[in-house]
Amino acid sequence: MTNETTGARIETSMHRQSDGRGRLRASSRFPTSVQDLWSAVSEPARLARWLCVVEGEPAEGATLRTRYTSGWEGECLVERCAPPHELVISSTEDDGTVSRLTARIEADGDGAILTIEDTGLTLADLPFHTAGWRVHLEDLHALLAHDQDSTDWRGRWEALVPQYRDLPIE
């Protein structure tokens, strides 16, 4: 899909894991350097402009307190921090299930590709999370291309959820 406002192409997919839980993948190319994209996904001041408010610094073993634009808030453990290419965080839900979020960045000519994988989700929640990551990546494009902060996250997410509910889980 291509966003009409930013012109950004964001690829998303939903998968069933071997344990019966869900995994989403969202990927997009950004016209910026690997270093700049890493800064946008790892520095609290920049994260607050497109994804979440973070208390703490992303270092392996650190616990971060997060509040996402989607409304979810909680603690996340930094499992891996390998600047400027990979950040892995996990959170444990009230029922004991662990969700793991991986952000990978790779160079692509004069730009960089960000791939997000979110695992351990319920299959029922998968379309909601996938639509959410699409909106988050749209916001990141707006930030990097136009220095715009996230706006009307919920409205855009609500408009996308029905489309993602109709897509197959691979």
One Martini backbone bead per residue (centre of mass of N, CA, C, O) as a GRO file, in nm:
protein
  170
    1MET     BB    1   0.099   0.035   0.017
    2THR     BB    2   0.011   0.379  -0.039
    3ASN     BB    3   0.048   0.690   0.076
    4GLU     BB    4  -0.106   0.983  -0.017
    5THR     BB    5   0.056   1.196   0.151
    6THR     BB    6   0.371   1.072   0.145
    7GLY     BB    7   0.428   0.818  -0.064
    8ALA     BB    8   0.449   0.574   0.108
    9ARG     BB    9   0.577   0.248   0.127
   10ILE     BB   10   0.393  -0.015   0.300
   11GLU     BB   11   0.467  -0.329   0.426
   12THR     BB   12   0.237  -0.595   0.513
   13SER     BB   13   0.205  -0.876   0.754
   14MET     BB   14   0.043  -1.190   0.851
   15HIS     BB   15   0.116  -1.447   1.105
   16ARG     BB   16   0.145  -1.783   1.197
   17GLN     BB   17   0.264  -1.941   1.451
   18SER     BB   18   0.355  -2.245   1.586
   19ASP     BB   19   0.201  -2.152   1.872
   20GLY     BB   20  -0.064  -1.973   1.755
   21ARG     BB   21   0.038  -1.711   1.723
   22GLY     BB   22   0.128  -1.381   1.628
   23ARG     BB   23   0.273  -1.211   1.331
   24LEU     BB   24   0.429  -0.913   1.231
   25ARG     BB   25   0.499  -0.716   0.930
   26ALA     BB   26   0.689  -0.406   0.875
   27SER     BB   27   0.784  -0.210   0.579
   28SER     BB   28   1.028   0.057   0.490
   29ARG     BB   29   1.144   0.321   0.295
   30PHE     BB   30   1.395   0.569   0.360
   31PRO     BB   31   1.523   0.905   0.285
   32THR     BB   32   1.780   0.798   0.470
   33SER     BB   33   1.990   0.720   0.703
   34VAL     BB   34   2.077   0.489   0.924
   35GLN     BB   35   2.141   0.686   1.156
   36ASP     BB   36   1.876   0.848   1.149
   37LEU     BB   37   1.685   0.608   1.187
   38TRP     BB   38   1.802   0.516   1.455
   39SER     BB   39   1.736   0.772   1.608
   40ALA     BB   40   1.420   0.748   1.564
   41VAL     BB   41   1.417   0.443   1.722
   42SER     BB   42   1.608   0.532   2.004
   43GLU     BB   43   1.527   0.825   2.072
   44PRO     BB   44   1.311   0.966   2.286
   45ALA     BB   45   1.254   1.243   2.144
   46ARG     BB   46   1.177   1.110   1.867
   47LEU     BB   47   0.968   0.895   1.950
   48ALA     BB   48   0.754   1.104   2.061
   49ARG     BB   49   0.676   1.206   1.756
   50TRP     BB   50   0.565   0.885   1.647
   51LEU     BB   51   0.516   0.659   1.902
   52CYS     BB   52   0.666   0.720   2.201
   53VAL     BB   53   0.701   0.740   2.534
   54VAL     BB   54   1.026   0.741   2.700
   55GLU     BB   55   1.174   0.581   2.980
   56GLY     BB   56   1.488   0.570   2.901
   57GLU     BB   57   1.755   0.371   2.776
   58PRO     BB   58   1.870   0.183   2.503
   59ALA     BB   59   1.982  -0.100   2.676
   60GLU     BB   60   2.094  -0.379   2.757
   61GLY     BB   61   1.864  -0.473   3.021
   62ALA     BB   62   1.672  -0.254   3.010
   63THR     BB   63   1.408  -0.058   3.143
   64LEU     BB   64   1.110   0.058   2.991
   65ARG     BB   65   0.891   0.327   2.979
   66THR     BB   66   0.573   0.322   2.803
   67ARG     BB   67   0.378   0.546   2.564
   68TYR     BB   68   0.160   0.512   2.326
   69THR     BB   69  -0.043   0.648   2.083
   70SER     BB   70  -0.251   0.401   2.121
   71GLY     BB   71  -0.233   0.369   2.469
   72TRP     BB   72  -0.018   0.191   2.538
   73GLU     BB   73   0.124   0.075   2.854
   74GLY     BB   74   0.463   0.001   2.977
   75GLU     BB   75   0.700  -0.245   3.015
   76CYS     BB   76   1.035  -0.284   2.877
   77LEU     BB   77   1.275  -0.503   2.748
   78VAL     BB   78   1.608  -0.496   2.657
   79GLU     BB   79   1.758  -0.748   2.464
   80ARG     BB   80   1.859  -0.564   2.210
   81CYS     BB   81   2.151  -0.345   2.118
   82ALA     BB   82   2.257  -0.269   1.768
   83PRO     BB   83   2.411  -0.028   1.656
   84PRO     BB   84   2.218   0.072   1.368
   85HIS     BB   85   2.027  -0.223   1.332
   86GLU     BB   86   1.920  -0.331   1.635
   87LEU     BB   87   1.600  -0.375   1.815
   88VAL     BB   88   1.497  -0.547   2.122
   89ILE     BB   89   1.174  -0.593   2.267
   90SER     BB   90   0.985  -0.669   2.571
   91SER     BB   91   0.663  -0.796   2.689
   92THR     BB   92   0.442  -0.864   2.963
   93GLU     BB   93   0.153  -0.985   3.011
   94ASP     BB   94  -0.092  -1.060   3.237
   95ASP     BB   95  -0.090  -1.376   3.120
   96GLY     BB   96   0.243  -1.413   3.043
   97THR     BB   97   0.283  -1.316   2.773
   98VAL     BB   98   0.516  -1.262   2.508
   99SER     BB   99   0.627  -0.973   2.351
  100ARG     BB  100   0.807  -0.903   2.041
  101LEU     BB  101   1.023  -0.633   1.931
  102THR     BB  102   1.161  -0.568   1.602
  103ALA     BB  103   1.426  -0.355   1.481
  104ARG     BB  104   1.538  -0.314   1.142
  105ILE     BB  105   1.837  -0.187   0.975
  106GLU     BB  106   1.905  -0.102   0.626
  107ALA     BB  107   2.073  -0.045   0.363
  108ASP     BB  108   1.954   0.157   0.054
  109GLY     BB  109   2.156   0.318  -0.081
  110ASP     BB  110   2.027   0.646  -0.006
  111GLY     BB  111   1.894   0.464   0.217
  112ALA     BB  112   1.645   0.301   0.439
  113ILE     BB  113   1.537   0.005   0.608
  114LEU     BB  114   1.243  -0.072   0.793
  115THR     BB  115   1.185  -0.349   1.019
  116ILE     BB  116   0.897  -0.490   1.166
  117GLU     BB  117   0.857  -0.718   1.448
  118ASP     BB  118   0.562  -0.875   1.592
  119THR     BB  119   0.532  -1.098   1.863
  120GLY     BB  120   0.285  -1.282   2.049
  121LEU     BB  121   0.012  -1.248   1.933
  122THR     BB  122  -0.300  -1.247   1.888
  123LEU     BB  123  -0.504  -1.318   1.630
  124ALA     BB  124  -0.725  -1.105   1.701
  125ASP     BB  125  -0.501  -0.860   1.724
  126LEU     BB  126  -0.338  -0.841   1.457
  127PRO     BB  127  -0.495  -0.624   1.284
  128PHE     BB  128  -0.456  -0.392   1.488
  129HIS     BB  129  -0.142  -0.390   1.492
  130THR     BB  130  -0.094  -0.357   1.189
  131ALA     BB  131  -0.240  -0.090   1.157
  132GLY     BB  132  -0.066   0.057   1.364
  133TRP     BB  133   0.209   0.028   1.218
  134ARG     BB  134   0.130   0.180   0.972
  135VAL     BB  135   0.081   0.453   1.113
  136HIS     BB  136   0.358   0.480   1.239
  137LEU     BB  137   0.514   0.484   0.964
  138GLU     BB  138   0.376   0.732   0.856
  139ASP     BB  139   0.482   0.916   1.083
  140LEU     BB  140   0.781   0.875   1.019
  141HIS     BB  141   0.773   0.995   0.741
  142ALA     BB  142   0.672   1.278   0.828
  143LEU     BB  143   0.912   1.342   1.007
  144LEU     BB  144   1.151   1.302   0.798
  145ALA     BB  145   1.025   1.481   0.555
  146HIS     BB  146   0.848   1.729   0.745
  147ASP     BB  147   0.861   1.761   1.059
  148GLN     BB  148   0.615   1.581   1.166
  149ASP     BB  149   0.388   1.506   1.381
  150SER     BB  150   0.165   1.324   1.521
  151THR     BB  151  -0.174   1.272   1.386
  152ASP     BB  152  -0.460   1.117   1.427
  153TRP     BB  153  -0.414   0.816   1.491
  154ARG     BB  154  -0.693   0.689   1.556
  155GLY     BB  155  -0.844   0.761   1.293
  156ARG     BB  156  -0.656   0.608   1.100
  157TRP     BB  157  -0.677   0.333   1.236
  158GLU     BB  158  -0.987   0.293   1.215
  159ALA     BB  159  -0.981   0.296   0.896
  160LEU     BB  160  -0.787   0.029   0.870
  161VAL     BB  161  -0.895  -0.219   1.026
  162PRO     BB  162  -1.098  -0.345   0.820
  163GLN     BB  163  -0.881  -0.423   0.612
  164TYR     BB  164  -0.718  -0.618   0.809
  165ARG     BB  165  -0.953  -0.815   0.874
  166ASP     BB  166  -0.968  -0.915   0.556
  167LEU     BB  167  -0.700  -1.038   0.585
  168PRO     BB  168  -0.480  -1.279   0.569
  169ILE     BB  169  -0.333  -1.537   0.755
  170GLU     BB  170  -0.023  -1.703   0.691
   0.00000   0.00000   0.00000
